[in-house]
PDB file of C-alpha atoms and ligand atoms in Angstrom:
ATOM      1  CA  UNK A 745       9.123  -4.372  13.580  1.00 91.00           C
ATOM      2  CA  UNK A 746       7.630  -1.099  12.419  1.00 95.00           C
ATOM      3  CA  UNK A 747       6.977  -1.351   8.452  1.00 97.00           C
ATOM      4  CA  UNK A 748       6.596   1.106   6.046  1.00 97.00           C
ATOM      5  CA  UNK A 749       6.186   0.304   2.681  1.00 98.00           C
ATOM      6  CA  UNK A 750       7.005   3.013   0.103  1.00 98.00           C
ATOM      7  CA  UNK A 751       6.393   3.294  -4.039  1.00 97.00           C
ATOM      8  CA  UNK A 752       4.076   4.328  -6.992  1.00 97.00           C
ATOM      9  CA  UNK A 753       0.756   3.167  -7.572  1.00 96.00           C
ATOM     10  CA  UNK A 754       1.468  -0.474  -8.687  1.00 94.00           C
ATOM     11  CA  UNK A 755       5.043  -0.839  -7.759  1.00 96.00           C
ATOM     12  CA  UNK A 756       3.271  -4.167  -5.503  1.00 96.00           C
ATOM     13  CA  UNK A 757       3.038  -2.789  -2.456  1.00 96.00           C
ATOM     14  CA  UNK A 758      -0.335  -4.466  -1.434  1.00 94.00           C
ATOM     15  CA  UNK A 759       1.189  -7.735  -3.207  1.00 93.00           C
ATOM     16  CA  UNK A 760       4.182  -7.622  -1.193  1.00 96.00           C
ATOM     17  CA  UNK A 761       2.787  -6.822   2.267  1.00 96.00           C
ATOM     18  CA  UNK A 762       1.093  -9.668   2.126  1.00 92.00           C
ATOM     19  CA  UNK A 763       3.717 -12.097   1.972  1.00 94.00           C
ATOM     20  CA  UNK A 764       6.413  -9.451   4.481  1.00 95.00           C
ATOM     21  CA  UNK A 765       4.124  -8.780   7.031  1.00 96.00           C
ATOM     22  CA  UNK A 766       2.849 -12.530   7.563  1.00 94.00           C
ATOM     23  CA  UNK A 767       6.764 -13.246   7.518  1.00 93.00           C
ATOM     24  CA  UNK A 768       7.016 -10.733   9.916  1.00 93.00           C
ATOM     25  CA  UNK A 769       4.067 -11.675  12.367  1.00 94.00           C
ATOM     26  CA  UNK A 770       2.541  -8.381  12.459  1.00 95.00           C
ATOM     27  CA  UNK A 771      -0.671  -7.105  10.837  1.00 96.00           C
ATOM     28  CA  UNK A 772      -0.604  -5.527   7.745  1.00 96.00           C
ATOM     29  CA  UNK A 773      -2.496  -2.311   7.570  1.00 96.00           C
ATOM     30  CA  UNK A 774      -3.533  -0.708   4.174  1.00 96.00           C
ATOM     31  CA  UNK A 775      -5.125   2.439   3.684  1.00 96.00           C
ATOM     32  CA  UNK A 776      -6.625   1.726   0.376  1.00 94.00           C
ATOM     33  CA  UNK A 777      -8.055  -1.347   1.275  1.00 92.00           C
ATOM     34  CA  UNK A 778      -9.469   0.755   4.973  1.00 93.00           C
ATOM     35  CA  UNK A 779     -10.513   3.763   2.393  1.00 93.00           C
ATOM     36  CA  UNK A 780     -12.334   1.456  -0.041  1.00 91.00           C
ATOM     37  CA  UNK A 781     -14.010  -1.064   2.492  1.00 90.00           C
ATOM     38  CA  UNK A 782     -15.731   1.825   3.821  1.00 92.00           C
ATOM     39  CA  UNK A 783     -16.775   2.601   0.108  1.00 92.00           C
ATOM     40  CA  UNK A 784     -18.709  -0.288  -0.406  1.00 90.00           C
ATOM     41  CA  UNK A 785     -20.176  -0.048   2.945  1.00 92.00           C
ATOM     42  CA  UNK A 786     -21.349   3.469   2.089  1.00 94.00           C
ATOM     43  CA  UNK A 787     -19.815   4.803   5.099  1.00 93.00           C
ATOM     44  CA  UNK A 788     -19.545   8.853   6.525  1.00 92.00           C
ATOM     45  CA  UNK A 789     -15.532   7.881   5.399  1.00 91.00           C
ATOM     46  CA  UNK A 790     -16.195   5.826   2.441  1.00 93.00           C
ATOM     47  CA  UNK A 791     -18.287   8.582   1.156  1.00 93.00           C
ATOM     48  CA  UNK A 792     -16.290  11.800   2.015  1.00 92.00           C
ATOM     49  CA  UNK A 793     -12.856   9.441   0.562  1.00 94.00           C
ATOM     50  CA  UNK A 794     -14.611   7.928  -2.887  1.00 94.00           C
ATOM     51  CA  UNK A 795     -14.080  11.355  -4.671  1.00 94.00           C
ATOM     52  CA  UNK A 796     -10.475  11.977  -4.073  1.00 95.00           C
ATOM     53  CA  UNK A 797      -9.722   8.081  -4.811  1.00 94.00           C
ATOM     54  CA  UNK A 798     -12.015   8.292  -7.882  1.00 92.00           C
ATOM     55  CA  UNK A 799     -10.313  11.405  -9.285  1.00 93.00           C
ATOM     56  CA  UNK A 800      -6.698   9.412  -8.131  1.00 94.00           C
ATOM     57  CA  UNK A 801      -6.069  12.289  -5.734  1.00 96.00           C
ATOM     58  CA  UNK A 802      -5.105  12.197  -1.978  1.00 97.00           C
ATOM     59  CA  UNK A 803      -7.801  11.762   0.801  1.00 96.00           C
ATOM     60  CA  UNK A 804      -7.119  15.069   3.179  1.00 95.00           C
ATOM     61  CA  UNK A 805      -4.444  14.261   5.612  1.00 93.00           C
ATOM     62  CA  UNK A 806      -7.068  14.858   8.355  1.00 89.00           C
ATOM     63  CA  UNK A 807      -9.330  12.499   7.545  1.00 91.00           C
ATOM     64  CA  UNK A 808      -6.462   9.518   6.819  1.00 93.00           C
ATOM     65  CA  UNK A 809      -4.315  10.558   9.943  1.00 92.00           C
ATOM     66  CA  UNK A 810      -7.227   9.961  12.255  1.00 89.00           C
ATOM     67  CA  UNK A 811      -8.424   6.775  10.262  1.00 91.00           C
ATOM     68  CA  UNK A 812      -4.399   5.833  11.172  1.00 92.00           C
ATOM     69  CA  UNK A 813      -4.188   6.882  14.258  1.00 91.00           C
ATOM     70  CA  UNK A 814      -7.483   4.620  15.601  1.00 90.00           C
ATOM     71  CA  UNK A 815      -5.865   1.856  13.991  1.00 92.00           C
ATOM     72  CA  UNK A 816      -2.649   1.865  15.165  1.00 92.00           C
ATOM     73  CA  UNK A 817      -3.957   2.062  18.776  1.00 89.00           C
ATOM     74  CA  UNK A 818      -5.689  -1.410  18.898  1.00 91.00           C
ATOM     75  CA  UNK A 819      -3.561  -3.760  20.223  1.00 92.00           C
ATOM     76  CA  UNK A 820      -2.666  -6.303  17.258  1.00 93.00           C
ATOM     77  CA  UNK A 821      -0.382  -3.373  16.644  1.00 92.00           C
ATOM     78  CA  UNK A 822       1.677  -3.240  20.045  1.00 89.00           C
ATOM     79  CA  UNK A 823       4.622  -4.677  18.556  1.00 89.00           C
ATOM     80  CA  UNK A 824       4.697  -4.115  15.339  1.00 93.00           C
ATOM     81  CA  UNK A 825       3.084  -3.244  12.077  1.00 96.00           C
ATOM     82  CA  UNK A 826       3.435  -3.213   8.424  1.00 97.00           C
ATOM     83  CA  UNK A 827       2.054   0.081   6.620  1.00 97.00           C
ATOM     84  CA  UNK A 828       0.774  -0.073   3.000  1.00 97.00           C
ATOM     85  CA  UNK A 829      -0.054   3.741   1.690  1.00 96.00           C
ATOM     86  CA  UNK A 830       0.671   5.663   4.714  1.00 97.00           C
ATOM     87  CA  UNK A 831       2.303   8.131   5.269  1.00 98.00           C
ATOM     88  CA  UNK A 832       1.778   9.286   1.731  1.00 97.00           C
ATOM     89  CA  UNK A 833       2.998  13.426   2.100  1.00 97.00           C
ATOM     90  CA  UNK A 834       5.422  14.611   4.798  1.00 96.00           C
ATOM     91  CA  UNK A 835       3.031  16.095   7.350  1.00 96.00           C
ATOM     92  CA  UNK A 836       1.556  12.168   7.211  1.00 97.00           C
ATOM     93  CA  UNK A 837       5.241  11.075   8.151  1.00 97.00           C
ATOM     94  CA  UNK A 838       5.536  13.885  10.921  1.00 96.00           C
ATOM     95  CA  UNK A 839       1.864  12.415  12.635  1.00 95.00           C
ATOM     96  CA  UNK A 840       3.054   8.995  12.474  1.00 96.00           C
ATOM     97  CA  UNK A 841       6.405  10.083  14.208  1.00 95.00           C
ATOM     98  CA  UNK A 842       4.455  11.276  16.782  1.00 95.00           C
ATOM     99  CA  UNK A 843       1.408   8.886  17.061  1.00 93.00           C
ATOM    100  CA  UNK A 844       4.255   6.016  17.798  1.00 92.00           C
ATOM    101  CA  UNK A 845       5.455   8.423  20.438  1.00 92.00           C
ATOM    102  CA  UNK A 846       2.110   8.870  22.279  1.00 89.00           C
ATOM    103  CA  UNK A 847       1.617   5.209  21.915  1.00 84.00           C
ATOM    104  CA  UNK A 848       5.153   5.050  23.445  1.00 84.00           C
ATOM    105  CA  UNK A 849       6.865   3.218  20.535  1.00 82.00           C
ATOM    106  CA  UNK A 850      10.158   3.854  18.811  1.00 81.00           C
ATOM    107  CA  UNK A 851      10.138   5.282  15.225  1.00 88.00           C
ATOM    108  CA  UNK A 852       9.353   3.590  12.346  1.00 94.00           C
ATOM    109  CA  UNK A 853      12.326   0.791  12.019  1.00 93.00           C
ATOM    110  CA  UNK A 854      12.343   0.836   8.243  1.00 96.00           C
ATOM    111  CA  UNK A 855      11.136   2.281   5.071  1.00 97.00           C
ATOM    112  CA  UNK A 856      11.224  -0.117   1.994  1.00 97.00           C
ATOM    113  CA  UNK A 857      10.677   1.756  -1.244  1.00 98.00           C
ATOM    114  CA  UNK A 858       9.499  -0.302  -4.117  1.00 98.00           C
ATOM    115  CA  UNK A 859      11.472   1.155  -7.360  1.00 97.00           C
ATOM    116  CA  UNK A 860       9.515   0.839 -10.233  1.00 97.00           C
ATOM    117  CA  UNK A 861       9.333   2.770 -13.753  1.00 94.00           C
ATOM    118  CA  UNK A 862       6.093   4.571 -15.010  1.00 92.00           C
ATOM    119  CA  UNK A 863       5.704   1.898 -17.977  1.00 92.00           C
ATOM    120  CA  UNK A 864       5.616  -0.712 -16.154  1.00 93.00           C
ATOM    121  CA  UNK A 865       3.010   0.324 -13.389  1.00 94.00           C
ATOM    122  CA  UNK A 866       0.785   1.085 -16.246  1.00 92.00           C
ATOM    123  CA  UNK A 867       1.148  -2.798 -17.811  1.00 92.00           C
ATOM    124  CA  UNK A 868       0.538  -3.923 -13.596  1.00 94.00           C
ATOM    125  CA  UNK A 869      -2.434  -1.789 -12.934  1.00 93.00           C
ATOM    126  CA  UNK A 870      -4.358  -2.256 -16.250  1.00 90.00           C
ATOM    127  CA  UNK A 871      -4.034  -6.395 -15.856  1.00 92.00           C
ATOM    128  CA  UNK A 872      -4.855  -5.898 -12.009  1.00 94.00           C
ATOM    129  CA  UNK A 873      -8.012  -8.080 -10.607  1.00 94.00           C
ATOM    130  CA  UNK A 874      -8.737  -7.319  -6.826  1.00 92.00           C
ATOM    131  CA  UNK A 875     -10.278 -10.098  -4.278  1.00 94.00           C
ATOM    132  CA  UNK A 876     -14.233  -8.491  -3.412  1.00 91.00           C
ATOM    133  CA  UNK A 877     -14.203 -10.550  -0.007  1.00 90.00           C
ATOM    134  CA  UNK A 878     -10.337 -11.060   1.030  1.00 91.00           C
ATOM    135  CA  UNK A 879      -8.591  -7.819  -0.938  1.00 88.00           C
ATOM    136  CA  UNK A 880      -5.872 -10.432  -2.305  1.00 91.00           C
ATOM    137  CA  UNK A 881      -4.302  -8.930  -5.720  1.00 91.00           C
ATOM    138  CA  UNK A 882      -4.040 -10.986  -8.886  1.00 94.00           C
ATOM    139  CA  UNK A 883      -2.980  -9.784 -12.616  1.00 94.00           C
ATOM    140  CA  UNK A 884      -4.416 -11.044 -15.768  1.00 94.00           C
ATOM    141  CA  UNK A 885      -0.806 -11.878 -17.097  1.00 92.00           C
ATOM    142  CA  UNK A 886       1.613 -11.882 -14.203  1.00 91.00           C
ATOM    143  CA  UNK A 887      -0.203 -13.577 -11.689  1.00 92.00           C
ATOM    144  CA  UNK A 888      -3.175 -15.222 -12.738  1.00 95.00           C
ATOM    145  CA  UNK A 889      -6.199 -17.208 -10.608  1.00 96.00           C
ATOM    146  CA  UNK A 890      -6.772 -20.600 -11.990  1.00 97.00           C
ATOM    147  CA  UNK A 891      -9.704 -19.635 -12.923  1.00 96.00           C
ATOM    148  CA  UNK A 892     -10.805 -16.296 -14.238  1.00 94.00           C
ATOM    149  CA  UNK A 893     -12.279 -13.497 -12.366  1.00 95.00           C
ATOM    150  CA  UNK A 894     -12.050 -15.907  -9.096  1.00 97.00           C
ATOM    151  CA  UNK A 895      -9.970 -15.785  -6.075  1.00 97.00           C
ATOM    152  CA  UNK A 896      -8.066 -19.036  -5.546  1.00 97.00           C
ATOM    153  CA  UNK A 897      -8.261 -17.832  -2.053  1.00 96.00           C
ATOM    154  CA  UNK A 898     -11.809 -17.943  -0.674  1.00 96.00           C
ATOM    155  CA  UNK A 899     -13.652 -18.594  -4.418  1.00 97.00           C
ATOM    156  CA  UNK A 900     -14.200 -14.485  -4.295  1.00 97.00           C
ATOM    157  CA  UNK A 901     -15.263 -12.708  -6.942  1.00 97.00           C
ATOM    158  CA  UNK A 902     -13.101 -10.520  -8.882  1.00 97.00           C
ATOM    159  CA  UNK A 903     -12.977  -6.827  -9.871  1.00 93.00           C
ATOM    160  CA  UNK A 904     -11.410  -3.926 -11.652  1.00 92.00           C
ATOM    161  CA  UNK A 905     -10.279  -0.890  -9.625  1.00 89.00           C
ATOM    162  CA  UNK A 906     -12.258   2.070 -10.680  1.00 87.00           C
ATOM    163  CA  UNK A 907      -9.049   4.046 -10.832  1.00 89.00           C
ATOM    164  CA  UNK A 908      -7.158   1.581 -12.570  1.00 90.00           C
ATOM    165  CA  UNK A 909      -8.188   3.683 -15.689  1.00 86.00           C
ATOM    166  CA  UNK A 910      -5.380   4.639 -17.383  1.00 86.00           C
ATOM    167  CA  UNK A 911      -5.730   8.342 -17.358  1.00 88.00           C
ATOM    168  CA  UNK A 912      -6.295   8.420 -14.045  1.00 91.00           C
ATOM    169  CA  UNK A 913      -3.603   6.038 -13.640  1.00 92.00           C
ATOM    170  CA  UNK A 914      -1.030   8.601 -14.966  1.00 92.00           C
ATOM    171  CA  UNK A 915      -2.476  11.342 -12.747  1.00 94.00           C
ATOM    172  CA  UNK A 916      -1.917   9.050  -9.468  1.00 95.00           C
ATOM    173  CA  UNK A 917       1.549   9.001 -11.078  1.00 96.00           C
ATOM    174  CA  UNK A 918       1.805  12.520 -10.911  1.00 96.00           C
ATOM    175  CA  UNK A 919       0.210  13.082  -7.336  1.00 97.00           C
ATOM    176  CA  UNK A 920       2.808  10.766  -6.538  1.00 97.00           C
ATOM    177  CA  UNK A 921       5.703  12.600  -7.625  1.00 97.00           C
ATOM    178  CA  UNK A 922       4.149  15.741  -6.314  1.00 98.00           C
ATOM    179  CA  UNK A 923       3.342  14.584  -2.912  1.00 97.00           C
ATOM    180  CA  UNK A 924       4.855  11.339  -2.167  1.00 98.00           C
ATOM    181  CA  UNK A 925       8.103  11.163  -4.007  1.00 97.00           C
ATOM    182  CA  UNK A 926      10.014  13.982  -0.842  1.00 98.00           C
ATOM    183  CA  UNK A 927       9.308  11.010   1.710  1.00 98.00           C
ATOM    184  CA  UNK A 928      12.109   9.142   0.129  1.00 98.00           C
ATOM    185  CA  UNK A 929      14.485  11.425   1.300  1.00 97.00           C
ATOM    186  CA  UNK A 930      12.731  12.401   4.769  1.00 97.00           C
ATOM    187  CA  UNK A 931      13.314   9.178   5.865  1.00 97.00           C
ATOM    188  CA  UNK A 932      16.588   8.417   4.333  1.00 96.00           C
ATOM    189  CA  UNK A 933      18.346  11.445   6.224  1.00 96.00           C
ATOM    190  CA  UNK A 934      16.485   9.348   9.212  1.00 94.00           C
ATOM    191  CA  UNK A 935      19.120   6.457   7.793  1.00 93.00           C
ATOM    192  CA  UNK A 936      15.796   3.955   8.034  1.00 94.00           C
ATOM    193  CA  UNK A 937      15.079   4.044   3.983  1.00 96.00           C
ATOM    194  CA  UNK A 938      16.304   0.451   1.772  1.00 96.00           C
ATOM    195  CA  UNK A 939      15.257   0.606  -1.892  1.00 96.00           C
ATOM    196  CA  UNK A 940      14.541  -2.161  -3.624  1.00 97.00           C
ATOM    197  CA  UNK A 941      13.941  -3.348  -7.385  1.00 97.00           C
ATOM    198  CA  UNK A 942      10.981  -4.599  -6.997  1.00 97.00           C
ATOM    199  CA  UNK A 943      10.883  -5.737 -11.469  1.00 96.00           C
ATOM    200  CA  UNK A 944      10.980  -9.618 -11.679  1.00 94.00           C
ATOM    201  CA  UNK A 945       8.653 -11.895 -10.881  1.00 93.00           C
ATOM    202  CA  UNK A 946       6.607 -11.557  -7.600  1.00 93.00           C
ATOM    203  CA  UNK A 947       8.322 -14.617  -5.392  1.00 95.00           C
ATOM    204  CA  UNK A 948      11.805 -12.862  -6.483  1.00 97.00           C
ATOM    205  CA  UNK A 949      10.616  -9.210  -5.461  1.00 97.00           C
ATOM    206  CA  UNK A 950       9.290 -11.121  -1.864  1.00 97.00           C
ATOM    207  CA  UNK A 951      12.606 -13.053  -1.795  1.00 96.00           C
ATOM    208  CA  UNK A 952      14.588  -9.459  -2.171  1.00 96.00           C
ATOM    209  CA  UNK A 953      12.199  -7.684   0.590  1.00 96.00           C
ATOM    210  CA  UNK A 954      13.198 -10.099   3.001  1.00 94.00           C
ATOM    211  CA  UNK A 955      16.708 -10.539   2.592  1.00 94.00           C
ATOM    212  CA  UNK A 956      16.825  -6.558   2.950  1.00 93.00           C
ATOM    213  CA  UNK A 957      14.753  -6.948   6.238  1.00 92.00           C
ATOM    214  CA  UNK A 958      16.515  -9.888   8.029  1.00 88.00           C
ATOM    215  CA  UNK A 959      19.403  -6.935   8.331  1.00 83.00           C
ATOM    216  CA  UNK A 960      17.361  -5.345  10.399  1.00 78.00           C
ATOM    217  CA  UNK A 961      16.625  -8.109  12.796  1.00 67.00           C
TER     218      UNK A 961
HETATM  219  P1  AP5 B1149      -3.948   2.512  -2.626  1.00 69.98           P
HETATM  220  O1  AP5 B1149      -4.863   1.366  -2.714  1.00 69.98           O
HETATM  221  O2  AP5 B1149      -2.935   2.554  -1.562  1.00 69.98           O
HETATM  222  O3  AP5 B1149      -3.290   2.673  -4.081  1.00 69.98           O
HETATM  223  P2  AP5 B1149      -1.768   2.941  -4.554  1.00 69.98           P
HETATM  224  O4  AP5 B1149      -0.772   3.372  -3.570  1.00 69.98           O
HETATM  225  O5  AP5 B1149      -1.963   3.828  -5.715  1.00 69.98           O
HETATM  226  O6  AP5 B1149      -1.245   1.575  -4.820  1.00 69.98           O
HETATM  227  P3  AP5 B1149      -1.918   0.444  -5.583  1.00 69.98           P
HETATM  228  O7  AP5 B1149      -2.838  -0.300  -4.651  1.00 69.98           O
HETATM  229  O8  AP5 B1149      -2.519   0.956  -6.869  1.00 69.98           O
HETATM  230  O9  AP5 B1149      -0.668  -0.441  -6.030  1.00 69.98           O
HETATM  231  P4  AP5 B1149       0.286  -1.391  -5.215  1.00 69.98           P
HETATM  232  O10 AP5 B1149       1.632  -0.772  -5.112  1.00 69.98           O
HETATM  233  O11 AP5 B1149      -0.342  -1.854  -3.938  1.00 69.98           O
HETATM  234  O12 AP5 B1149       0.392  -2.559  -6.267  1.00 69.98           O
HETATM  235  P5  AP5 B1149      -0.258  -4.041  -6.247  1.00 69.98           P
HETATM  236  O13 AP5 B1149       0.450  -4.890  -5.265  1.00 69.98           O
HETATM  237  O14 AP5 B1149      -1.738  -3.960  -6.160  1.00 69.98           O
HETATM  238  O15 AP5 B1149      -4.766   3.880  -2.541  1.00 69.98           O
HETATM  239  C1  AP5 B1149      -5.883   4.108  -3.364  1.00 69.98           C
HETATM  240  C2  AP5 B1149      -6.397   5.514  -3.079  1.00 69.98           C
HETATM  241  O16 AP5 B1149      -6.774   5.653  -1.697  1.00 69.98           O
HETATM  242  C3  AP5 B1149      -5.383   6.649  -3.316  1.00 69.98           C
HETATM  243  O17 AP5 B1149      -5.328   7.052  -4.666  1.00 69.98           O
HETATM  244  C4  AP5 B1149      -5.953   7.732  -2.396  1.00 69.98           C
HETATM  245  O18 AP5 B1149      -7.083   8.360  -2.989  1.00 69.98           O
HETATM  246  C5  AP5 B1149      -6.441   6.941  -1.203  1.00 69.98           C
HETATM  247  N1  AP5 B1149      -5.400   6.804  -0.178  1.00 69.98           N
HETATM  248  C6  AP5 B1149      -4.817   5.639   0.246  1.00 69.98           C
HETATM  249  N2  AP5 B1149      -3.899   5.903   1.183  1.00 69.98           N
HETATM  250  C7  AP5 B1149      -3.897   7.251   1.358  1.00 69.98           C
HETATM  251  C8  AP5 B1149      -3.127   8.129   2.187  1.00 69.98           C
HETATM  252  N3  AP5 B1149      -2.189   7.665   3.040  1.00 69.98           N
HETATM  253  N4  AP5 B1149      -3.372   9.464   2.102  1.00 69.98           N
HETATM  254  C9  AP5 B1149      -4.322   9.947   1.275  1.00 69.98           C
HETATM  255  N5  AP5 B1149      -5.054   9.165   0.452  1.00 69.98           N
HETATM  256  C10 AP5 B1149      -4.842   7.822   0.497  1.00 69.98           C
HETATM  257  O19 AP5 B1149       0.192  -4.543  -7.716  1.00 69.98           O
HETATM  258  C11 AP5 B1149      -0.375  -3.978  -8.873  1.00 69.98           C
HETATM  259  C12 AP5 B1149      -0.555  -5.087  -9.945  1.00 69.98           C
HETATM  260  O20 AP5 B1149       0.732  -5.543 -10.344  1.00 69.98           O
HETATM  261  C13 AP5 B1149      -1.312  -6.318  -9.432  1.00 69.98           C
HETATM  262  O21 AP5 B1149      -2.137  -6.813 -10.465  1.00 69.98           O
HETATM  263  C14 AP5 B1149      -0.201  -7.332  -9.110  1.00 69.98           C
HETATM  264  O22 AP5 B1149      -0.656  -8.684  -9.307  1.00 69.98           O
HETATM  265  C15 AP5 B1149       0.848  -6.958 -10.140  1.00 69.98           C
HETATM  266  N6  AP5 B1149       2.215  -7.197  -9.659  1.00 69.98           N
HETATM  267  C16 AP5 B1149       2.689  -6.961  -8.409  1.00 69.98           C
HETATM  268  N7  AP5 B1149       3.999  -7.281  -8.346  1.00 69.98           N
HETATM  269  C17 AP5 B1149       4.345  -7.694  -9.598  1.00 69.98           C
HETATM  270  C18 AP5 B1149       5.559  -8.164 -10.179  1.00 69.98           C
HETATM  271  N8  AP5 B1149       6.691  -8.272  -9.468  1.00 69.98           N
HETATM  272  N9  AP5 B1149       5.548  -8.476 -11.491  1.00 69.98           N
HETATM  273  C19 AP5 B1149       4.423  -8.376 -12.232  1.00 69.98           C
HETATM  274  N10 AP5 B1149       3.231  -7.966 -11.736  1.00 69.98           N
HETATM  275  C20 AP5 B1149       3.215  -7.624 -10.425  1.00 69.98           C
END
């Protein structure tokens, strides 16, 4: 199955994929997570991305599209992936559509758009803790480690997203709306978009997402 996982800044997206894609069996690939490993490396990408993600604006589509594209041609990804942050703006969508093409792939199978309000991303992403070593989310309220500022995971240490400040918080929500809000209608005249409520707890939201997915084999 071909995955793409739709929605604001802290609608759970990177929660979710998690638990879909190992239902799934197929790798989960998230941009933020590529974008900010190669931050704290100090890479040529991590430093030409850490401004835009800073500010809470868009990497340029060419430097994420070839990030994508590299990725998508190893071979974990031959029969299937789940996407987490890309495509973000509709010339992203058009490149995948074509990248699955050259890899000779059918389109993307579904597009699962997480439906939160703006209120409540705000109460996710100021409680959200991120793994250092293994990228697994927790929140300080909703979905707490047993023991604070440590992944029950691998015993990681946890941290604050730099742009999990609320200001720049409500500007993602705006970049959002500018630039990633049409993709919900690009793909649902491709009939492959399912929203979902993704309020509740986190096992209910998980529980929803793959109910809506066992209807597509
Ligand atoms: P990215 O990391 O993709 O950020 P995002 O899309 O803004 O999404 P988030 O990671 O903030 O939220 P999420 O939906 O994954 O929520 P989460 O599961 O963590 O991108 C960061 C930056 O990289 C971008 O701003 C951009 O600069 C750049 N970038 C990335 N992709 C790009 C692209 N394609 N093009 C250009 N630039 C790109 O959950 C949030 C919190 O809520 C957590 O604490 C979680 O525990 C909690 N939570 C989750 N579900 C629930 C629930 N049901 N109830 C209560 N709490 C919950």
């Amino acid at each position: 199955m071909r995955l793409v996982l739709l929605g604001p800044p802290g609608a759970g997206k990177g929660t979710q994929a998690q638990f879909v894609a190992a239902e799934r069996r197929v790798p989960k690939i998230s941009t933020g997570d590529i974008f900010r490993a190669n931050v704290s490396r100090g890479t040529e990408l991590g430093v030409a991305a850490k401004k835009y993600m800073d500010a809470g604006d868009l990497v340029p589509d060419e430097v994420t599209i070839e990030m994508v594209r590299d990725r998508l041609g190893e071979e974990d990804c031959a029969h299937g992936f789940l996407l987490d942050g890309f495509p973000r703006t509709v010339p992203q969508a058009e490149v995948l559509g074509e990248i699955l093409t050259e890899h000779g792939h059918p389109p993307v199978d579904v597009v699962l758009e997480l439906v939160v309000d703006d209120d409540e991303v705000v109460r996710r992403l100021s409680g959200r803790r991120t793994c250092r070593t293994c990228n697994r989310v927790w929140h300080v309220d909703f979905d707490p480690p047993e023991v604070d500022n440590v992944c029950d995971v691998d015993r990681g240490e946890l941290y604050q997203r730099d742009d999990d400040r609320e200001e720049v918080v409500r500007h993602r929500l705006d970049v959002y709306a500018e630039q990633t809000a049409p993709l919900v209608a690009y793909y649902a005249q491709r009939g492959v978009l399912v929203g979902l409520d993704a309020t509740g707890p986190v096992d209910d939201v998980t529980l929803r997402a793959i109910d809506a997915l066992r209807r597509f084999a």
